[in-house]
mmCIF file of C-alpha atoms in Angstrom:
data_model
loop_
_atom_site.group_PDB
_atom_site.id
_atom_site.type_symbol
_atom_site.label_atom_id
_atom_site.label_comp_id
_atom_site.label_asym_id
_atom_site.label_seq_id
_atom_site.Cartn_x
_atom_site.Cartn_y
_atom_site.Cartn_z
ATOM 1 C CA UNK A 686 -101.406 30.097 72.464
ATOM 2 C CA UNK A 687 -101.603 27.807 69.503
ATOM 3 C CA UNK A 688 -98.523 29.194 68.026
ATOM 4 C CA UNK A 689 -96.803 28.986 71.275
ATOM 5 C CA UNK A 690 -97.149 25.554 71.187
ATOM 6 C CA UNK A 691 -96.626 25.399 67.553
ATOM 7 C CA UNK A 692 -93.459 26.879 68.154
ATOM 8 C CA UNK A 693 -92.279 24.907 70.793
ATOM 9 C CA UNK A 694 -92.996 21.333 69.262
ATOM 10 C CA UNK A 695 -90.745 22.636 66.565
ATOM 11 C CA UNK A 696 -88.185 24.098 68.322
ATOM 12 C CA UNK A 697 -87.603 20.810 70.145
ATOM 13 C CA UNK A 698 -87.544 18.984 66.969
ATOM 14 C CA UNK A 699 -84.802 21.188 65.647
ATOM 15 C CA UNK A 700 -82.917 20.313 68.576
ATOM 16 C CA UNK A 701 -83.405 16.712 68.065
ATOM 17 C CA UNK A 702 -82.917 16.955 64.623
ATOM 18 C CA UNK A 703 -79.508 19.201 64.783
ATOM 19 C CA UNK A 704 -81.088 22.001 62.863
ATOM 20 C CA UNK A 705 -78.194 23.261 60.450
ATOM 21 C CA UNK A 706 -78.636 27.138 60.841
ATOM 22 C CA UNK A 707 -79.246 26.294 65.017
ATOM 23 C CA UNK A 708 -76.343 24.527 65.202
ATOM 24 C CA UNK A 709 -73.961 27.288 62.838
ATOM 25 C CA UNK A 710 -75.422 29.764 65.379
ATOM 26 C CA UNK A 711 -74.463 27.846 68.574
ATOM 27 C CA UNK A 712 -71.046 27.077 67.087
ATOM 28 C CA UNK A 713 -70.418 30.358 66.200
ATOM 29 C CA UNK A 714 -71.453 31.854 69.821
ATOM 30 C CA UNK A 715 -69.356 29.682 71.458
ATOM 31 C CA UNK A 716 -66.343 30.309 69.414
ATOM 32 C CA UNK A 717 -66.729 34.158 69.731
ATOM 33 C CA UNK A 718 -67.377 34.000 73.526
ATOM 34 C CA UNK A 719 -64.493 31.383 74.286
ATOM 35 C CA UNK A 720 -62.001 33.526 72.203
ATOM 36 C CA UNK A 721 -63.077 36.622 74.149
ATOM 37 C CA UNK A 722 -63.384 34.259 77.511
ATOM 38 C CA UNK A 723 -59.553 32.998 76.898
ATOM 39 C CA UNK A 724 -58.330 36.460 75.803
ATOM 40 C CA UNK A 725 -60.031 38.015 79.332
ATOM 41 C CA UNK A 726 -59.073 35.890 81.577
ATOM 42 C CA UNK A 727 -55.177 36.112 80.017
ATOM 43 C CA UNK A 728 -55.654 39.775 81.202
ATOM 44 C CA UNK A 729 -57.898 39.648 84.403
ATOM 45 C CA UNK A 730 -56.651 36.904 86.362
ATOM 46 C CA UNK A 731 -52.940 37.906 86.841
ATOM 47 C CA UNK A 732 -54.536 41.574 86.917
ATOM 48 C CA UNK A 733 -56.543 40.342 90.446
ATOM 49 C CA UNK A 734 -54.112 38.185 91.976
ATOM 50 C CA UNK A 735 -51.479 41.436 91.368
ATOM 51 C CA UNK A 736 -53.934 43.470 93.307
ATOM 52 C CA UNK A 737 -54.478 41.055 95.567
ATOM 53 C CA UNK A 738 -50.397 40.507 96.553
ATOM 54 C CA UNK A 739 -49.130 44.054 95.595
ATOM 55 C CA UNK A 740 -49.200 47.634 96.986
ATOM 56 C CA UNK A 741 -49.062 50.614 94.802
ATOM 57 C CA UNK A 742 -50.682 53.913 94.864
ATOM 58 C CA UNK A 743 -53.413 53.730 92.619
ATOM 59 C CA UNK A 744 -54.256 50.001 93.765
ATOM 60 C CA UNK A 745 -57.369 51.269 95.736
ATOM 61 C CA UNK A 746 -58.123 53.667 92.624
ATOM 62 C CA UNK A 747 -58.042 50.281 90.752
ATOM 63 C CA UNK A 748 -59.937 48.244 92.191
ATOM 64 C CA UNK A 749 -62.610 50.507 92.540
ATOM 65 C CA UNK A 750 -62.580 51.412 88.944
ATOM 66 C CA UNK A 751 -62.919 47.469 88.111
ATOM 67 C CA UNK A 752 -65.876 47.472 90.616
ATOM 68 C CA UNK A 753 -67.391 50.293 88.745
ATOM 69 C CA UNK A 754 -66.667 48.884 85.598
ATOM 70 C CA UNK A 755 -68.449 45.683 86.192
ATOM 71 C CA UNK A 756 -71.616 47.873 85.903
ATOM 72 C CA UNK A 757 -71.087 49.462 83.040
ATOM 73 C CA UNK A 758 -74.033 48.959 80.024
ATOM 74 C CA UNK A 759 -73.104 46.786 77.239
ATOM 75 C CA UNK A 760 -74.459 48.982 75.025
ATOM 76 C CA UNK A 761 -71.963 51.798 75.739
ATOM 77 C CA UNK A 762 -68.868 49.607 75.207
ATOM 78 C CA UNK A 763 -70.560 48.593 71.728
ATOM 79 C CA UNK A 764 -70.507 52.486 70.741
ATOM 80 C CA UNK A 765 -67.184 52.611 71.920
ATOM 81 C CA UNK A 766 -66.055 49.954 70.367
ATOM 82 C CA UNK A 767 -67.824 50.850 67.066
ATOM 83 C CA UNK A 768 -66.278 54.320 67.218
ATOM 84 C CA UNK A 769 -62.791 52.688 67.283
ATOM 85 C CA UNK A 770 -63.328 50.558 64.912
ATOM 86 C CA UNK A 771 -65.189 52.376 61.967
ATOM 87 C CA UNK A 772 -64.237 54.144 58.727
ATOM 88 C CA UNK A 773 -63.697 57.500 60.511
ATOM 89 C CA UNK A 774 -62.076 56.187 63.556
ATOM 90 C CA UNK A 775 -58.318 55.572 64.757
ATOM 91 C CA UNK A 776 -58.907 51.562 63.783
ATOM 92 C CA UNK A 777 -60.623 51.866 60.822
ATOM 93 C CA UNK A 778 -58.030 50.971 58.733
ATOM 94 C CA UNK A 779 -57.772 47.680 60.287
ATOM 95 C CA UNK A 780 -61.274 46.753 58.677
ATOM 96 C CA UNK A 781 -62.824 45.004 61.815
ATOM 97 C CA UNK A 782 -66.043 46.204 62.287
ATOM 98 C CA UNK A 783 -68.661 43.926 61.579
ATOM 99 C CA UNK A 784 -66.611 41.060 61.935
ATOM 100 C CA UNK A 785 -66.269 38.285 64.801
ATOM 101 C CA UNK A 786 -62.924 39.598 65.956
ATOM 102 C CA UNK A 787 -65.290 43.171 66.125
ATOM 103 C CA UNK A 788 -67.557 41.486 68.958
ATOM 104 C CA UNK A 789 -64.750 39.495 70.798
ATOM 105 C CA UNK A 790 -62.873 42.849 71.389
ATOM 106 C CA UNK A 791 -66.560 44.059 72.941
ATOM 107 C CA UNK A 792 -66.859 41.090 74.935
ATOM 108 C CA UNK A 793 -63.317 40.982 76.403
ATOM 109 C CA UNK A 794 -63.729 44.807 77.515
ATOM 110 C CA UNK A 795 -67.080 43.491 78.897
ATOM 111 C CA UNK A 796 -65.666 40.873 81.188
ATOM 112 C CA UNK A 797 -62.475 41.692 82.178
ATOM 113 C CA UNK A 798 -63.716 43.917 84.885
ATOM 114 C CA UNK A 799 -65.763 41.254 86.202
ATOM 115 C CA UNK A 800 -63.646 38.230 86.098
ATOM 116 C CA UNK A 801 -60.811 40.544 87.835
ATOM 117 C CA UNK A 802 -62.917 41.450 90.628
ATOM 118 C CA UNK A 803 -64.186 37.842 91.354
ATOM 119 C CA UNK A 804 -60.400 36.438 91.027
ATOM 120 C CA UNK A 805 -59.174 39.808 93.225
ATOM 121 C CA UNK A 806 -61.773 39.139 95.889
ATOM 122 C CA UNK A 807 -61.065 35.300 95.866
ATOM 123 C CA UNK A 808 -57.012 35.811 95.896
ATOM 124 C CA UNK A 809 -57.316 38.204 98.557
ATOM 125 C CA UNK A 810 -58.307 36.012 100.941
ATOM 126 C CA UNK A 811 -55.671 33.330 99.631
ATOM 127 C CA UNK A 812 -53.256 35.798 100.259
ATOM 128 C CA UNK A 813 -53.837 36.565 103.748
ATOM 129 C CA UNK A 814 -53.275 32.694 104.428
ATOM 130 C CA UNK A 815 -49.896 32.787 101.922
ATOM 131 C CA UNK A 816 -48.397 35.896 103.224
ATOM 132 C CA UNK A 817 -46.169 35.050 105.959
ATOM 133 C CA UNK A 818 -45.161 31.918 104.308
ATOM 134 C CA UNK A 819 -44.296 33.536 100.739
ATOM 135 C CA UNK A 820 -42.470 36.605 102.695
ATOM 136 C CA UNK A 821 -40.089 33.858 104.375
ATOM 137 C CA UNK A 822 -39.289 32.516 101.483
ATOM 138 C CA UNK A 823 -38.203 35.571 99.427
ATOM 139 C CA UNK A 824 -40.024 34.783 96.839
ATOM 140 C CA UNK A 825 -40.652 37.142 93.722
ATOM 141 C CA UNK A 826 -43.507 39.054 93.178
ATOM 142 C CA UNK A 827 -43.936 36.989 90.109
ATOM 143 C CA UNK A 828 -43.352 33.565 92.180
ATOM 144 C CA UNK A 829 -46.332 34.828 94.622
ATOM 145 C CA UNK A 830 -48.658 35.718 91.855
ATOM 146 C CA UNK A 831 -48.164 32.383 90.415
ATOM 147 C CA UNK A 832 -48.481 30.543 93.785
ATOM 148 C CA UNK A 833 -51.796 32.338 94.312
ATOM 149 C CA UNK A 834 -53.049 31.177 90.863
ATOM 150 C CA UNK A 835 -52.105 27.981 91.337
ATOM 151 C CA UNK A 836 -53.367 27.317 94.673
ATOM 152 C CA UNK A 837 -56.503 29.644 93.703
ATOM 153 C CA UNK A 838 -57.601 27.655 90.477
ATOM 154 C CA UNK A 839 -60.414 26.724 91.748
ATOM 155 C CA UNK A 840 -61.841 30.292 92.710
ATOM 156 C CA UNK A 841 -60.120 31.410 89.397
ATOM 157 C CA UNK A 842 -62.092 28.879 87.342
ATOM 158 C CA UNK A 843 -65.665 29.942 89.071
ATOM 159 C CA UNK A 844 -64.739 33.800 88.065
ATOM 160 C CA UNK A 845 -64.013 32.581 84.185
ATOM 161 C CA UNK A 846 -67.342 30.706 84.543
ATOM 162 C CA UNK A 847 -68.671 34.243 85.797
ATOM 163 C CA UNK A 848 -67.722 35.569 82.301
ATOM 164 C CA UNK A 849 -68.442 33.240 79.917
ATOM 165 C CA UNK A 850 -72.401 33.693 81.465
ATOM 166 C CA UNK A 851 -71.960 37.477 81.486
ATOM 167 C CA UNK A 852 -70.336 37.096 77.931
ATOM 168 C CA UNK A 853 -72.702 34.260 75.952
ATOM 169 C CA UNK A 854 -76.185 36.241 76.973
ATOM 170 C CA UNK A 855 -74.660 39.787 75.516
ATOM 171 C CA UNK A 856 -76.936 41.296 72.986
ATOM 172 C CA UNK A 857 -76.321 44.979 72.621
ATOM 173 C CA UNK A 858 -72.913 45.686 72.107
ATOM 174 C CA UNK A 859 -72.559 42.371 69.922
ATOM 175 C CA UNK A 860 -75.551 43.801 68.104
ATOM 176 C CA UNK A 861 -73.397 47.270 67.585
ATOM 177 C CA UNK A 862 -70.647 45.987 66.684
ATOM 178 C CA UNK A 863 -71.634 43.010 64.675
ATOM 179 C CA UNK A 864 -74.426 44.067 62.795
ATOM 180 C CA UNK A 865 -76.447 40.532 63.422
ATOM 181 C CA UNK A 866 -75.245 39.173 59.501
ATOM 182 C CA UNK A 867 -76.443 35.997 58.911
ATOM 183 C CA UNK A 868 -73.812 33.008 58.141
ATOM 184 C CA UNK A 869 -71.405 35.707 59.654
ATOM 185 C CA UNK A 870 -72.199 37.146 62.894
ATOM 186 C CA UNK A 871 -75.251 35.942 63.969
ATOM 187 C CA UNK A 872 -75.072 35.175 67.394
ATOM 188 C CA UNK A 873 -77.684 32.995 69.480
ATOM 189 C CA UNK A 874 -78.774 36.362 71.569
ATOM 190 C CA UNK A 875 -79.083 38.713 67.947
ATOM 191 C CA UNK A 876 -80.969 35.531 66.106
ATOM 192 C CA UNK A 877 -82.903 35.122 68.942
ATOM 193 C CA UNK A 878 -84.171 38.728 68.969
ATOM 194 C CA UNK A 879 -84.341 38.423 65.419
ATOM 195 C CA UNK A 880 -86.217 35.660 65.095
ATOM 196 C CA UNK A 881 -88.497 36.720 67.381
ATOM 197 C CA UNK A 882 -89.304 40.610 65.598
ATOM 198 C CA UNK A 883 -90.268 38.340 62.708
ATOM 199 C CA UNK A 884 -92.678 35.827 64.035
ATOM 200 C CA UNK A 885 -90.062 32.669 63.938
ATOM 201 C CA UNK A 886 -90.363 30.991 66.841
ATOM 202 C CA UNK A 887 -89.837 27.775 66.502
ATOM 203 C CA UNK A 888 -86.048 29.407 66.070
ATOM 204 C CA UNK A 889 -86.281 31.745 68.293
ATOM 205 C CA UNK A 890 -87.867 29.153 70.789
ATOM 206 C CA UNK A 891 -85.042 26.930 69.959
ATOM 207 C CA UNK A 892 -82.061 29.089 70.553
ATOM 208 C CA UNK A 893 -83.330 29.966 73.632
ATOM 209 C CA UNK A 894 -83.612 26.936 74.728
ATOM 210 C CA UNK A 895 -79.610 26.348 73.951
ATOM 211 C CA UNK A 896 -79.075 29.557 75.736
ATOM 212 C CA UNK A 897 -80.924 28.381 78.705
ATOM 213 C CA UNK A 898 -79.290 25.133 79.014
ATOM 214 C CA UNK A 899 -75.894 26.979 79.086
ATOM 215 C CA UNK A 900 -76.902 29.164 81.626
ATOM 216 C CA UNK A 901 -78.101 26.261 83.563
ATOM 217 C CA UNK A 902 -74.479 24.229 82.903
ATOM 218 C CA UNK A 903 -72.549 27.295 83.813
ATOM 219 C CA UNK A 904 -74.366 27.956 87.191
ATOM 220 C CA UNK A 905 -74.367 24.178 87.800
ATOM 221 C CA UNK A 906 -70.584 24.253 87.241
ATOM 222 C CA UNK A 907 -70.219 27.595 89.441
ATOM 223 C CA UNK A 908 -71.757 25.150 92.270
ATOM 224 C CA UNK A 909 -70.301 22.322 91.965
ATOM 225 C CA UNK A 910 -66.989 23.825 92.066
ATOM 226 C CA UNK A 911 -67.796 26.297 95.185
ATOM 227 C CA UNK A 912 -68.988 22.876 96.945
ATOM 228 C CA UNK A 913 -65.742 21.033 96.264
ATOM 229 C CA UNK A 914 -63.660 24.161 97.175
ATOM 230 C CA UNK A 915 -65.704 24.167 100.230
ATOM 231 C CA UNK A 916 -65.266 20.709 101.072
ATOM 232 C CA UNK A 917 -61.661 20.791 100.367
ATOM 233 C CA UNK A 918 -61.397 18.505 97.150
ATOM 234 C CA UNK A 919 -60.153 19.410 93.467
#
């Protein structure tokens, strides 16, 4: 108990402090998960408001393969990713495992599914509204998927919010792929459970606490922005 409370009185002065290898850690989370955050929702968001506005053949396929997808164990897309990427596999070459861009290609396969779904599910809905209106006009299939992301940016912005939480708390494939190197791809989830197998906790105790609070901001966020969309404000 005494070290609990040890730990905690220091991990809060780190925080007030600015502790430099706390801060280097939170810094270079958030630049790895934004990256893979921007890069996913590049790909998922026109990806669900296509689905949403288009009919094809293997749309139902699709969009049951994204639903799957959003349950598939971080873990696994780590080993994929590290079979890709190492000596003996087709991206070897290219030298990226154990490297930031390494865990932002993990996290991106991670999300994607999920943000997609959200946006798909959201723009759905928008859609049935838009239909008539966007048939009249003869718009483009392009023009429609940009009218839906448009007038959907608030639903949009609640699914990247969706991803960045799914994407910041990842340990196991960023712990695959990254290797947890210190000053190099030590994340806050990897440090944390490092920290923590070695008895640090006024660390560990700290980056948890900045983990927490992020959760906490990204749910808080996710709220605020249902309420407004509810109440019919931007």
């Amino acid at each position: 108990m005494s070290d609990l409370l040890s730990g905690m009185s220091q991990a809060f002065w780190m925080l007030l402090t600015l502790d430099a290898d706390l801060v280097e850690i939170t810094l270079r989370s958030l630049r790895v998960t934004l990256t893979a955050l921007v890069i996913a929702s590049a790909i998922a968001l026109p990806l669900g408001a296509l689905l949403a506005v288009r009919r094809f053949r293997a749309r139902r396929f699709t969009i049951a393969m994204l639903n799957a997808l959003m349950g598939l164990p971080p873990v696994v897309v780590g080993l994929v990713v590290y079979v890709f990427l190492s000596r003996s596999g087709p991206l070897g070459v290219m030298g990226l495992l154990f490297t930031p861009t390494a865990m932002v290609i993990a996290q991106v396969i991670i999300i994607v599914p999920l943000i997609a779904s959200i946006a798909h599910q959201a723009l759905r809905e928008l859609w049935s509204d838009y239909h008539d209106l966007l048939i009249s006009l003869n718009t483009t299939q392009f023009q429609r998927v940009q009218a839906l992301i448009w007038d959907g940016r608030r639903a949009l912005l609640t699914a990247a919010l969706a991803g960045f939480g799914r994407a910041i708390g990842e340990v196991g494939a960023i712990m695959v792929v990254g290797g947890n190197i210190d000053h190099h791809t030590r994340v806050l989830t990897t440090a944390i459970a490092l920290e923590t197998g070695k008895g640090d906790f006024a660390l560990a105790l700290g980056l948890g606490f900045v983990l927490i609070f992020m959760a906490i901001a990204v749910n808080f966020a996710i709220h605020v922005i249902g309420r407004t969309e509810r109440e019919g404000r931007w």
